[in-house]
Each structure stands twice: as structure tokens, then as C-alpha cells.
Short mmCIF file of C-alpha atoms and ligand atoms in Angstrom, two decimals:
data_model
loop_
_atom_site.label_atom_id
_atom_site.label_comp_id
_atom_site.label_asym_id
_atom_site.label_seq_id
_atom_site.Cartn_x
_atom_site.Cartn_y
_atom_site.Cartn_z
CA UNK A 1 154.99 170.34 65.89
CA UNK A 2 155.04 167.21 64.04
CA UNK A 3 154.81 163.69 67.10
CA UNK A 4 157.49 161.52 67.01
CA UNK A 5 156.48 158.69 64.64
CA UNK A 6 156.73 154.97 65.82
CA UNK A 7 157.65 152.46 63.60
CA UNK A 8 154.78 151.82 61.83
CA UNK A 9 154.21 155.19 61.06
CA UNK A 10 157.45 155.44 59.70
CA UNK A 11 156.88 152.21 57.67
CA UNK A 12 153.75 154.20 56.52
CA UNK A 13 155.05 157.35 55.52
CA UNK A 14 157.78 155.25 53.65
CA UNK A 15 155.00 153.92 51.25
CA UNK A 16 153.40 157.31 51.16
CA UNK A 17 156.61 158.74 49.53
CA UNK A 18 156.21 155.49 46.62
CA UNK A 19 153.11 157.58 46.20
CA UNK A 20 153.65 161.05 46.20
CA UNK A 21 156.51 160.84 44.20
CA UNK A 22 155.18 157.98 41.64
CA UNK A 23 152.26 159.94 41.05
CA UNK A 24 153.93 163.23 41.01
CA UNK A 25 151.38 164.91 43.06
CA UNK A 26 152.43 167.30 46.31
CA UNK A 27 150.96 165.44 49.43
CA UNK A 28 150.12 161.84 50.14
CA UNK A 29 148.42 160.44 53.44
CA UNK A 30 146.96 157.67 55.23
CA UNK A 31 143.75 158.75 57.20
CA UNK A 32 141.34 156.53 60.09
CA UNK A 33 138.46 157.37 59.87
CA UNK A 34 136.18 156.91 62.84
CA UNK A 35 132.79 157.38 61.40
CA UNK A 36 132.36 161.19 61.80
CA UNK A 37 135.98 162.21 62.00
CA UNK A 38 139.05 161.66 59.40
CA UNK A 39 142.35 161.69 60.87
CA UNK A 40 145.29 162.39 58.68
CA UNK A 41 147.49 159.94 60.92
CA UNK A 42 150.19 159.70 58.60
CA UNK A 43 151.05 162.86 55.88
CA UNK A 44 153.71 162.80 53.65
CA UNK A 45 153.94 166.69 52.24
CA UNK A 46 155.72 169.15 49.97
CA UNK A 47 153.80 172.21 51.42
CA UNK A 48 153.99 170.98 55.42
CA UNK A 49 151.83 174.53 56.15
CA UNK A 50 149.15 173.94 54.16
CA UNK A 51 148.42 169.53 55.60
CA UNK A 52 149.57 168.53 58.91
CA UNK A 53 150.09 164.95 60.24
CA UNK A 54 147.69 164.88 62.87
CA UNK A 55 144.79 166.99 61.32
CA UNK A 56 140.99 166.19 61.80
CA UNK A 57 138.55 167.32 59.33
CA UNK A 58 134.83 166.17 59.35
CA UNK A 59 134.46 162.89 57.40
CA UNK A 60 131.34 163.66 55.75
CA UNK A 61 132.27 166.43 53.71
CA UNK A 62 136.26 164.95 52.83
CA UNK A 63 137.07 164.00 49.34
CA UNK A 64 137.72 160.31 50.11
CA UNK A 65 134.12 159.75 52.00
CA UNK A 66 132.22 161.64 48.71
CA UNK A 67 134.82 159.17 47.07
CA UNK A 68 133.74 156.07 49.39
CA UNK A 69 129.78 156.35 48.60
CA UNK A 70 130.75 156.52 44.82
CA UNK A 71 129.75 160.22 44.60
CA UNK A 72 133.57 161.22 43.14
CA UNK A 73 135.66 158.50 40.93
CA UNK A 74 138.82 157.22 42.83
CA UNK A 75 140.80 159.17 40.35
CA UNK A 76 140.46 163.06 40.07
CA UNK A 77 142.32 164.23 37.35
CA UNK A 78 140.75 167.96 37.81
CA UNK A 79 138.66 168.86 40.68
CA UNK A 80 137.56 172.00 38.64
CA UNK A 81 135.89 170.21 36.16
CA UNK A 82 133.37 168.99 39.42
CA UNK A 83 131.05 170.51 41.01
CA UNK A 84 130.10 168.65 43.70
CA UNK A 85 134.30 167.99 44.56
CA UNK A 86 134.26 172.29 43.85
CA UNK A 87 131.58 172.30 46.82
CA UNK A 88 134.12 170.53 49.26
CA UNK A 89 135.61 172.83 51.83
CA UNK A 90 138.99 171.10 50.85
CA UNK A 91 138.46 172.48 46.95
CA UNK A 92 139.17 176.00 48.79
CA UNK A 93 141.45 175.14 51.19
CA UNK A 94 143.85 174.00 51.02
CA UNK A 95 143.17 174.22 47.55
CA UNK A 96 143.01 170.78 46.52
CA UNK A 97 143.49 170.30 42.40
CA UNK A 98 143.51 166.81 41.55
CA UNK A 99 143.00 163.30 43.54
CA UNK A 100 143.22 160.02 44.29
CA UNK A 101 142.04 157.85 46.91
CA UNK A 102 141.84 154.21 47.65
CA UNK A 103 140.06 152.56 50.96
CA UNK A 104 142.41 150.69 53.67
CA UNK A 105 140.32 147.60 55.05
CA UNK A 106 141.76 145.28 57.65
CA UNK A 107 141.58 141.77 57.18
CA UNK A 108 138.09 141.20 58.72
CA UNK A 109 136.83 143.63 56.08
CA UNK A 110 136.26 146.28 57.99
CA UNK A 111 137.17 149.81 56.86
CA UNK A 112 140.07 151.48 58.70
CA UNK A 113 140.37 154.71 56.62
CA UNK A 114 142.19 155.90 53.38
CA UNK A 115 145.27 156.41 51.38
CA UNK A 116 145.25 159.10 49.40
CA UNK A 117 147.33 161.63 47.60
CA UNK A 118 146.98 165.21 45.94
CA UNK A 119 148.03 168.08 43.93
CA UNK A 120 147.56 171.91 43.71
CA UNK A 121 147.00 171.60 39.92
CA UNK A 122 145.00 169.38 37.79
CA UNK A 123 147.17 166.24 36.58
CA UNK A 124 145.38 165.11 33.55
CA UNK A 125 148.04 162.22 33.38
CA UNK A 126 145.93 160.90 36.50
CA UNK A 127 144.81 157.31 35.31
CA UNK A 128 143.93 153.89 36.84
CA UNK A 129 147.46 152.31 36.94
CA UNK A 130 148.07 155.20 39.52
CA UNK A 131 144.64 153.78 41.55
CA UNK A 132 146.27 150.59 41.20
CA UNK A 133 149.83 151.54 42.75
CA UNK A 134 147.77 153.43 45.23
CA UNK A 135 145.47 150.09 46.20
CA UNK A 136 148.69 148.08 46.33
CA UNK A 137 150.28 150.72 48.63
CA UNK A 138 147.32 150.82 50.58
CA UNK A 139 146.68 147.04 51.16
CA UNK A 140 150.44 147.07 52.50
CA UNK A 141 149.44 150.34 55.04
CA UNK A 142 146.49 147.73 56.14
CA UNK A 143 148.97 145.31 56.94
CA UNK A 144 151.00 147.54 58.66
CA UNK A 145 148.12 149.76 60.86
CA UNK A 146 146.40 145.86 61.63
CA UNK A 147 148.52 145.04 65.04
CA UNK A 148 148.53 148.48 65.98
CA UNK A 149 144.70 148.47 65.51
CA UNK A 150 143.86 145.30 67.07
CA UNK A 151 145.91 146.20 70.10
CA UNK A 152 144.18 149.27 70.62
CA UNK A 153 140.95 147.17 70.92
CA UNK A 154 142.50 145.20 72.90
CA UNK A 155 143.34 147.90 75.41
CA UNK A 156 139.82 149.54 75.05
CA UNK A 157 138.09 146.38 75.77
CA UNK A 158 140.67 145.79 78.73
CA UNK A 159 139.86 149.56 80.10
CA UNK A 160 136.23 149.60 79.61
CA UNK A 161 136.11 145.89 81.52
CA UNK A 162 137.99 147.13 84.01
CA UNK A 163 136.80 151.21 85.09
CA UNK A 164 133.13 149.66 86.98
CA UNK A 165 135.34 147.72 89.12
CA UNK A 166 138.54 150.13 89.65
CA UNK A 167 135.43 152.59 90.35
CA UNK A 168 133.88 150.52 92.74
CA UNK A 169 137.14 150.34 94.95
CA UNK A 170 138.09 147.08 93.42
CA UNK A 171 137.92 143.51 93.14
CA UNK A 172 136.07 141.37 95.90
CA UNK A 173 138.55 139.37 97.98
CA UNK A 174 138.10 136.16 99.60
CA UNK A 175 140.32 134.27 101.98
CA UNK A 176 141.06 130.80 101.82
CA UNK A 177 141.83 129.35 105.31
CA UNK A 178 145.67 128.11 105.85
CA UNK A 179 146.56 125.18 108.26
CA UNK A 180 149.08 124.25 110.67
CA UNK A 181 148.87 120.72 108.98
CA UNK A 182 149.79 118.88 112.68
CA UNK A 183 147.46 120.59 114.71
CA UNK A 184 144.72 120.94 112.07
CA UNK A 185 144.34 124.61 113.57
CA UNK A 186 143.74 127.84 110.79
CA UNK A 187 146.85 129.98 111.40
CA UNK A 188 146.31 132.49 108.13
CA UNK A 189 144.69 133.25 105.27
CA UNK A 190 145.16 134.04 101.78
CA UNK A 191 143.80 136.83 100.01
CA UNK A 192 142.63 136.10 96.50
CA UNK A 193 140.85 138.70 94.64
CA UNK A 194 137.59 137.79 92.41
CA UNK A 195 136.45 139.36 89.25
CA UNK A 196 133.16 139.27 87.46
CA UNK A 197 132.41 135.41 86.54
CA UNK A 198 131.71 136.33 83.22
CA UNK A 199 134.83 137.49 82.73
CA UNK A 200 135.99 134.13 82.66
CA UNK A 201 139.63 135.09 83.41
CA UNK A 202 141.45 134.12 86.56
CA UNK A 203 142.99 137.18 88.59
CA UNK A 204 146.53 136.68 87.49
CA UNK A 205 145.44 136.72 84.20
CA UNK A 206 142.92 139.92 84.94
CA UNK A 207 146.16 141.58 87.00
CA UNK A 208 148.71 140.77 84.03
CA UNK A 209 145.79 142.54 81.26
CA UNK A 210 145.48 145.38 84.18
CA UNK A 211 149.59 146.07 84.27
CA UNK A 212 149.34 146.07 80.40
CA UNK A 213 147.11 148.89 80.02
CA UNK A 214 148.81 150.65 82.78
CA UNK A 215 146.12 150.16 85.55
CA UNK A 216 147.89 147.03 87.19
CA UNK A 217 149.20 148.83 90.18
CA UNK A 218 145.91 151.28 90.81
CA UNK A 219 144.17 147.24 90.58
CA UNK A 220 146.70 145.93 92.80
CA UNK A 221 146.19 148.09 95.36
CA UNK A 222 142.99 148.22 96.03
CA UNK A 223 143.39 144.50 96.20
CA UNK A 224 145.64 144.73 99.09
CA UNK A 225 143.11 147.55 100.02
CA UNK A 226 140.19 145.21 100.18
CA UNK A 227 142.33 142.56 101.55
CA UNK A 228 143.49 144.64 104.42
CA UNK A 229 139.91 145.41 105.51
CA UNK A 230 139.56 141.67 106.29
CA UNK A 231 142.05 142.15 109.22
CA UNK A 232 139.81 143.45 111.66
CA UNK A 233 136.94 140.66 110.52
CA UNK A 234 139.16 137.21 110.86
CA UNK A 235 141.94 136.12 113.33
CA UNK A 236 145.39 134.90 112.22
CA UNK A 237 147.61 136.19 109.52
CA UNK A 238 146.46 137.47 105.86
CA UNK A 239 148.55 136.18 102.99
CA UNK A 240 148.33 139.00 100.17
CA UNK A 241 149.88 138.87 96.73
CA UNK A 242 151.57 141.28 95.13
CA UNK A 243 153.64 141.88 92.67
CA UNK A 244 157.42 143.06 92.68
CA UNK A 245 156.64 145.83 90.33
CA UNK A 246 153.96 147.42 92.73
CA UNK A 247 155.48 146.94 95.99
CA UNK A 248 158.07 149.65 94.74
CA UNK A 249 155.36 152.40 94.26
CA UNK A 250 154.84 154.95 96.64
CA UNK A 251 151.21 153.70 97.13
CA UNK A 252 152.10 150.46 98.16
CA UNK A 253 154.48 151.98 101.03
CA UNK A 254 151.54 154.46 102.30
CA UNK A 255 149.36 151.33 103.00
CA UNK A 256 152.21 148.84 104.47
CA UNK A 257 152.51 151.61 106.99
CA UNK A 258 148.86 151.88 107.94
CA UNK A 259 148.73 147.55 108.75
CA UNK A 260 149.35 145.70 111.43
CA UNK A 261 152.32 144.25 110.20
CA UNK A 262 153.22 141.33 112.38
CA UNK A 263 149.49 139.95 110.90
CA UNK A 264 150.30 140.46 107.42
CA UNK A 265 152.11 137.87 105.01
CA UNK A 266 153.39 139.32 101.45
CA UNK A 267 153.26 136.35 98.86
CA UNK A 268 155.86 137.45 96.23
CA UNK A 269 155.50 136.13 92.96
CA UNK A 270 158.46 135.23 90.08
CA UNK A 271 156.05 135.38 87.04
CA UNK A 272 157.14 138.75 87.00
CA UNK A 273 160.56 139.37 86.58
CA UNK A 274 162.67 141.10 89.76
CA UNK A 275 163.99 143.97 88.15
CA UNK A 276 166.50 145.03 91.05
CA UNK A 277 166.53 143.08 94.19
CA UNK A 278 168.48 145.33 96.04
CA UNK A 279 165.72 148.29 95.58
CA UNK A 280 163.23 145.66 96.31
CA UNK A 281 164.39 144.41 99.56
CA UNK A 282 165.38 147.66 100.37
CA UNK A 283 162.13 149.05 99.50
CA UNK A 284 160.80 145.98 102.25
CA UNK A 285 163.55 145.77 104.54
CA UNK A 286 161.63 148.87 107.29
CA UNK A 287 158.47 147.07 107.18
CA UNK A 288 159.75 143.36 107.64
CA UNK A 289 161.84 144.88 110.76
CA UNK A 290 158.47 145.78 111.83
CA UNK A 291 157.01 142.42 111.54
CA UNK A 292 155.84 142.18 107.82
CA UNK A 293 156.49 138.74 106.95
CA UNK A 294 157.74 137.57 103.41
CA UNK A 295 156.56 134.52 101.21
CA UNK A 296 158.04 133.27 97.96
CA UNK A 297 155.06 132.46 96.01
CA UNK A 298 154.69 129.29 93.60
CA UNK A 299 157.73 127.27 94.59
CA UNK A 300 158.31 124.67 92.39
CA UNK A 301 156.18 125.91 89.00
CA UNK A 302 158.93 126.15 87.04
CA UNK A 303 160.01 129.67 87.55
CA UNK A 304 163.27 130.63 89.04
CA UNK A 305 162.03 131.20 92.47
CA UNK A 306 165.08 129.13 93.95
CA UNK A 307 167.02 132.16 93.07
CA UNK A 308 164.13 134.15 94.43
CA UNK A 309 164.92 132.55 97.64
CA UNK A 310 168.23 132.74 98.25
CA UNK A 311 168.05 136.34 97.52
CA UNK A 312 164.98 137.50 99.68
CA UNK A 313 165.40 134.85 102.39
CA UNK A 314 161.73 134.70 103.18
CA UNK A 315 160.09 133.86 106.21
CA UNK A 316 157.95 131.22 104.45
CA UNK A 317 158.04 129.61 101.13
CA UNK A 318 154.83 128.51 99.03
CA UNK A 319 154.81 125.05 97.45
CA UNK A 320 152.82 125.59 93.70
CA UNK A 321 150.31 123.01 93.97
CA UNK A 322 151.78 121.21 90.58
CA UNK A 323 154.55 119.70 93.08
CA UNK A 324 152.11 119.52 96.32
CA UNK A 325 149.08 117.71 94.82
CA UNK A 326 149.11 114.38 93.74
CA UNK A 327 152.47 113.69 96.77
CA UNK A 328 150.94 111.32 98.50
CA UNK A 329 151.43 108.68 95.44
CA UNK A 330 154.59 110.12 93.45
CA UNK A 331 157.61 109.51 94.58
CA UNK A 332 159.54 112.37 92.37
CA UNK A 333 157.45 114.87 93.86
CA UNK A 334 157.64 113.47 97.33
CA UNK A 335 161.47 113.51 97.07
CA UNK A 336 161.10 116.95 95.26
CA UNK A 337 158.82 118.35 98.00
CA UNK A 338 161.32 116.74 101.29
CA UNK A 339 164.46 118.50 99.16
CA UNK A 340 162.68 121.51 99.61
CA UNK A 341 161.63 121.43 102.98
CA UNK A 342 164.94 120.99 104.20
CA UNK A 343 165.85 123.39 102.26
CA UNK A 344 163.29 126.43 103.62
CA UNK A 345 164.20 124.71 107.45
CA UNK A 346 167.55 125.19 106.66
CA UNK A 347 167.12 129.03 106.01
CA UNK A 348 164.89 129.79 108.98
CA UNK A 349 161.64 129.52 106.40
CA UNK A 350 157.92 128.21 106.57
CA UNK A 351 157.01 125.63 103.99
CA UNK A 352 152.97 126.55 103.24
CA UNK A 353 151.62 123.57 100.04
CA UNK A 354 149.30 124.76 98.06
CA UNK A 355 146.44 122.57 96.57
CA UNK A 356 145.76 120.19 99.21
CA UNK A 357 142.35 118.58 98.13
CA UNK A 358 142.97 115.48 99.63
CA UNK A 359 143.40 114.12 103.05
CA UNK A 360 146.41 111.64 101.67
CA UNK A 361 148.08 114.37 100.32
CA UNK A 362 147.74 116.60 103.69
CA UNK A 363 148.99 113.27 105.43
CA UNK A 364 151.80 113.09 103.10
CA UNK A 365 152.90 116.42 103.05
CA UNK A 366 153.11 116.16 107.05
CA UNK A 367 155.29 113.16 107.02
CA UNK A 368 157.20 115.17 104.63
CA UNK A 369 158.05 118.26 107.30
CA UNK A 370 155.31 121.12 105.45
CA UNK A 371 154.39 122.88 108.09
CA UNK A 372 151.00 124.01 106.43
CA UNK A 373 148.57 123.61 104.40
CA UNK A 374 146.27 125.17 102.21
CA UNK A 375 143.33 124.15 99.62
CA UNK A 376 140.31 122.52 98.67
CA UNK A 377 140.55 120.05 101.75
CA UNK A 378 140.49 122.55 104.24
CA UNK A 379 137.90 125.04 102.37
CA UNK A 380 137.74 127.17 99.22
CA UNK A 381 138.36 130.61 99.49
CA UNK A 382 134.93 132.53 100.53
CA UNK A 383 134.07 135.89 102.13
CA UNK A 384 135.79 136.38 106.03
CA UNK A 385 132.52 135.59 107.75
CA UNK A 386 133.41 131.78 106.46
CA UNK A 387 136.39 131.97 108.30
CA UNK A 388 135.38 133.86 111.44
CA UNK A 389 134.34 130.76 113.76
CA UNK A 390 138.00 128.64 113.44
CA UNK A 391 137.05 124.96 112.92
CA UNK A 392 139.74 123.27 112.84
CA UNK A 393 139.48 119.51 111.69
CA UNK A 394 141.38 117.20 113.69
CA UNK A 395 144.86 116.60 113.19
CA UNK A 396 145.86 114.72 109.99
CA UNK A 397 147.26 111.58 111.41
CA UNK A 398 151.03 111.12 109.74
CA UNK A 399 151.63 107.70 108.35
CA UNK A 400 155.91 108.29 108.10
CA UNK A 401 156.89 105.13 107.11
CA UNK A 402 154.34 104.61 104.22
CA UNK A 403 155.23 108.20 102.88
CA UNK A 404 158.85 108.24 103.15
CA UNK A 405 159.15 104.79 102.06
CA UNK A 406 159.45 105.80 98.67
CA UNK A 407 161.87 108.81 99.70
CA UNK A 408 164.47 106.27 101.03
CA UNK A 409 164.01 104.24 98.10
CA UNK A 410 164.98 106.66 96.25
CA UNK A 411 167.71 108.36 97.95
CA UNK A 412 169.74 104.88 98.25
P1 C2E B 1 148.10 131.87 93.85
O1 C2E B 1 148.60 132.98 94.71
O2 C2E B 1 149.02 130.71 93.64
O3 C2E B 1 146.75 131.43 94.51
C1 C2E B 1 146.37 130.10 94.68
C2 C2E B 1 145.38 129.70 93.63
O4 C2E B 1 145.04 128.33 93.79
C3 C2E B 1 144.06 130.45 93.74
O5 C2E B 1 143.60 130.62 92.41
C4 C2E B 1 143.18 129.47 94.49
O6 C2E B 1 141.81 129.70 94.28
C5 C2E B 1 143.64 128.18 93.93
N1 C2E B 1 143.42 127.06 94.84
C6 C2E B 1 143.41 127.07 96.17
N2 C2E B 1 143.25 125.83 96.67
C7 C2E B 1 143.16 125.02 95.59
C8 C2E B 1 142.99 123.59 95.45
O7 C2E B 1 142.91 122.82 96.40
N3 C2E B 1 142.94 123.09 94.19
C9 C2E B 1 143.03 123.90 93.10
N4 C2E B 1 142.94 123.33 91.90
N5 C2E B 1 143.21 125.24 93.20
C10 C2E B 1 143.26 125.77 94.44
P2 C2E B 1 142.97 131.98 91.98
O8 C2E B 1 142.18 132.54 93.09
O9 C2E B 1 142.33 131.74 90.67
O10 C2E B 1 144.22 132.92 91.80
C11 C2E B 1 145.14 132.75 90.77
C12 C2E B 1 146.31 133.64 90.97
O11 C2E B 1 145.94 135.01 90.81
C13 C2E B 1 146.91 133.58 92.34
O12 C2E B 1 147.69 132.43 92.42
C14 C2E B 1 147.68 134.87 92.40
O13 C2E B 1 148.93 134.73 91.74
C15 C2E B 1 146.83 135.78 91.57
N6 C2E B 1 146.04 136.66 92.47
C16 C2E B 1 144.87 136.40 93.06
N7 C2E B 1 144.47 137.46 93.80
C17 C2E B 1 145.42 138.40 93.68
C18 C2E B 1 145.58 139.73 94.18
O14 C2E B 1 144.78 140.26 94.93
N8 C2E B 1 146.71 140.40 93.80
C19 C2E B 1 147.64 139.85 92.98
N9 C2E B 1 148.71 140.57 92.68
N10 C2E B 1 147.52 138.60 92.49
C20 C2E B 1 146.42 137.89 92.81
CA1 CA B 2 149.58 133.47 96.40
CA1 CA B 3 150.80 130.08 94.60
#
């Protein structure tokens, strides 16, 4: 049974029938080689019993390696008048008569395989302008099996990065410690998962290259996992992101049910498009009537979480730190940041900023009606034992008529 061929392969097999039917000979292909193996990936054939798409055969005793090392011409008019091609299993079977064969590099050089064609009977017409349709053919196949190639690495080097830690039960997760900003008390904590430094990838980047190879939701979970575990060390909520996608799985469900839910916030993201909300807050609705709580993550980074919020009506609302830092002395954001307050008061939500590394900016955000705070200025996310003796700083004092100031201004 031939696979179903994607469409590159078909591009492929397109040029291998320029080939096979320029040259006149019965079967044309484009082979990988992988250093011991040749795979015919791509086999354009007259006699589909005798060459298969798909077939291996060993790469040291193939025409086109004996042809790579210069031990056969590109060209082989008549295989009988060789002895050493004669000596090739392929000279029996399938019977191989006359051949040609050019290399396929990619455009670093390297060597991806071959494109070759054949007959059954010697073809003493064989000459070099058919090498040279067959190295123009083959430098187009190059430029067709490149992104398929590179991708490939991509995904191997994404995999192999990714199995110690997926094997180890996932990333490590620290919590960051989040504020009631007029008390100055920790009420929560966010989960935020950490890979290998030398990675030098930040998680959402590490989750989005996990979800491309098809491990994102294995990844994610054991986040959650991890971050779950920290329950039982820290008091106050845990914040843990996730991502629409995996919240739907069945996985996801089975661990919701295991949590004490009335201690656990769900930060929902928008960089990942919300495929169906109605499954989604379906798929939540059980565990937020038991207590789960729901936060719309990023508020204000440029992605349509508005719409995220009307739909979801969450029980708090995350301002991205590129509208929360940096409030205490612009008056856009401020304005910005007070339109959204109202708006989250307004449907029963929380208002958590992000990015707080400075005192004025807790100060301002205060004034401004967040209800908490979270970043730099209260602590960096670190392991739960950072967390487990609550220090609270003292209460920001709110200066209300130096931050607002601007507000009014504005709104007159
Ligand atoms: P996020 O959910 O918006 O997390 C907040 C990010 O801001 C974190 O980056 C945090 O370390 C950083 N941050 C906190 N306070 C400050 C501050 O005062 N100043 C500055 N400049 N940055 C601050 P991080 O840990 O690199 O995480 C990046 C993103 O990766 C997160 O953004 C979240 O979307 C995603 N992520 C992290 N852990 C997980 C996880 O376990 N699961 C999933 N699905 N996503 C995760
Ligand atoms: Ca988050
Ligand atoms: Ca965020």
C-alpha cells in the first residue's frame, strides 16, 4: 500500500516523471539517505511490483553510494558491461540495466540523498545532457525536501530537549507571591514553571515548541502537576496557567477533580486562540461551581482578551505588565488601567497587575482601585519554602490625588 503523499512529495514525484519519461528509462526516485540506510521516499514506476515508495535497502551496497565515492560514473549506459555494478544485489534484483544518479544537497551543503532513475535494459543513448536534466531536477527536489527537512530537526531537537524533563515528571515550578496591594498581605501565588537555564527560552516559548511537537499537553500537565504539590507547602491561593487547548483534555479534568478547588486560580491565556467557548466553559463550568476560580491572563497585551472577558466572566482579571509598569508616571496607561478596573468591578471581577517592581507603581495602581499586586517589588518567583513564612510589607500608602490627577485631566 502506497502512503498518502503530502505536497511535497507530490511536487517530487512531479519532477520524477520530467525524468523517467525524458530519459525514457522505467523508474525514477528520490532517496534520503541516512548514512547506513537509503530510503526510496519518493518512486515514480512503470513496474510498481518490482520498486516501492517507501523501500529501504542498505546504503553501502546501492548503486548511487558506489556512484557517490566515484566507484560507478553518474551515467550507466549498461550495467552488464560492469563488474563491480554486476556485483550489486540491485544488478539481480530487481534487475537493474542501466543508470543514472545525481546527489541532492541542501543548501548548507550537506547531502540529503539521491535522484535517480533506471531501466531493465541497457540504454546506450544514456549521455551527460541526461546527468544534467537529472542535476537540474534534483537541485529543484533539494529545494523542495529543505523545509520539510529542517523542520524535522527542528522537532528532533525540540523532542530530545524535552524527554529528560517530561521523564523527570516535569518542569520545576516556582511561585511568585501575590498581594492584596492595601493591606500589603500575600493572598496567592502564581505558578510559573522553569526550564533548564541553558535553554535560554522562557516557558511560554518552551510550552508553545512543546504543543508543536505534540507534547504540549503531557508538559502542561505535569506543570499543573508540580504546581498542585505546592498546595499543601504554602497558604493562600495558587494561580496556575494553562492553556485553553489543554483544559479540554481528559487529563486536565482527572486532576481539577483531585484539588482543593476553592484554593486554586486558573490563569487563562488568549495567545492561544479559544476554539469553542461554549465547550470550554462547559468543560469548567462543574469545577468553578465547586470553587475553582477563573483569571483572564495578560489583560491589556494586545490580544483580544476583552472579548475573552465578556465571554468567560472571570472571577479575576490579570493586568499584562506592559500596561501595569511604568503607571505611576503615564497618564495613558493610568487612564487605561482605571477604565479597566471599573470595568472587572463592574462584572463582579478581581483586578491582579502584573510587573510591579516599583513601590510608585504599587502606590499608583492602589489609587487606581487594583486590588493586587504581583512582581519584582514584592519578590521573584522562588521555590514554596520562600513563601512559607508570609511577610507582608506594610501597606503601600495611596497618594489619590497625585495619581488620579492626571486621570481627571484627562477625562475633562
Ligand atoms: P505570565 O503568566 O504572564 O507570567 C508572568 C511573567 O512575568 C513570568 O515570566 C514572571 O517571571 C514575570 N514577572 C513577574 N514579575 C515580574 C516583574 O516585576 N518584572 C518583570 N519584568 N517580569 C516579571 P515567566 O516565568 O518567564 O513566564 C512567562 C510565561 O510563560 C507566563 O507568563 C506564562 O504565560 C507562561 N508559563 C509559565 N509557566 C507556565 C506553566 O506552568 N504552564 C503554562 N501553560 N504556561 C506557563
Ligand atoms: Ca499567568
Ligand atoms: Ca500574565
Amino acid at each position: 500500500m502506497r502512503r498518502k503523499r503530502s505536497a511535497a512529495d507530490q511536487q517530487i514525484a512531479d519532477l520524477l516523471v520530467t525524468a523517467k519519461k525524458s530519459l525514457d528509462l522505467s523508474v525514477a526516485f528520490l532517496s534520503r539517505m541516512d548514512g547506513t540506510t537509503q530510503h526510496l521516499e519518493v518512486v515514480e514506476t512503470s513496474v510498481p511490483v518490482l520498486v516501492q515508495e517507501g523501500a529501504k535497502v542498505h546504503q553501502d551496497t546501492s548503486f548511487c553510494q558506489a556512484i557517490l565515492d566515484g566507484r560507478l560514473p553518474a551515467v550507466i549506459p549498461d550495467v552488464e558491461e560492469s563488474p563491480l555494478a554486476m556485483s550489486l544485489p540491485a544488478a539481480r534484483i530487481p534487475r537493474i540495466r542501466s543508470y543514472v544518479s545525481t546527489p541532492v544537497h541542501l543548501s548548507d551543503g550537506s547531502l540529503y540523498g539521491t535522484f535517480c532513475a533506471f531501466g531493465f535494459r541497457s540504454d546506450k543513448e544514456l549521455g551527460k545532457r541526461d546527468e544534467a536534466l537529472m542535476k537540474v531536477l534534483a537541485s529543484a527536489a533539494a529545494v523542495i525536501v529543505e523545509p520539510e527537512v529542517r523542520d524535522q530537526e527542528r522537532r528532533t531537537e525540540i523532542e530530545s530537549r524535552l524527554e529528560p524533563v517530561v521523564g523527570d515528571g516535569g518542569p520545576v515550578v516556582l511561585l511568585q507571591p501575590i498581594v492584596d496591594l492595601a493591606s500589603g498581605t500575600r493572598v496567592g501565588a502564581e505558578a510559573l514553571s522553569r526550564f533548564p537555564a541553558g535553554w535560554g527560552r522562557t516557558p511560554d516559548v518552551v510550552f508553545a515548541e512543546a504543543h508543536s511537537v505534540g507534547m504540549g499537553h503531557a508538559l502542561e500537565l505535569q506543570a499543573l502537576e508540580r504546581a498542585a504539590e505546592h498546595l499543601d507547602r504554602v497558604g493562600g491561593y495558587v494561580a496556575m496557567n494553562v492553556s485553553p487547548a489543554t483544559v479540554l483534555t481528559p487529563g486536565c479534568g482527572a486532576l481539577l477533580h483531585r484539588l482543593p478547588l476553592d484554593r486554586v486560580v486558573l490563569e487563562l491565556t488568549e495567545h492561544d486562540e479559544v476554539e469553542d467557548y461554549d465547550v470550554l466553559l462547559a468543560t469548567l463550568a462543574p469545577f468553578r461551581a465547586a470553587g475553582l476560580r477563573l483569571a483572564i491572563d495578560d489583560v491589556g497585551a494586545g490580544f483580544s482578551s476583552l472579548r475573552h472577558i465578556v465571554v468567560t466572566s472571570p472571577d479575576v482579571i490579570k493586568l499584562d505588565r506592559s500596561i501595569a509598569a511604568g503607571v505611576a508616571t503615564d497618564r495613558v496607561l493610568a487612564t487605561l488601567v482605571g477604565s479597566l478596573v471599573t470595568f472587572a468591578h463592574g462584572s463582579g471581577a478581581r483586578v491582579v497587575a502584573e510587573g510591579v517592581e516599583t513601590a510608585e507603581d504599587a502606590t499608583a495602581l492602589r489609587a487606581l482601585g487594583v486590588d493586587y499586586g504581583q512582581g519584582w517589588h514584592f519578590g521573584r518567583p522562588g521555590p514554596p519554602e520562600a513563601l512559607a513564612v508570609p511577610a507582608p510589607r506594610p501597606p503601600v500608602e495611596a497618594r489619590p490625588a497625585e495619581v488620579l490627577a492626571p486621570v481627571a485631566a484627562l477625562s475633562r
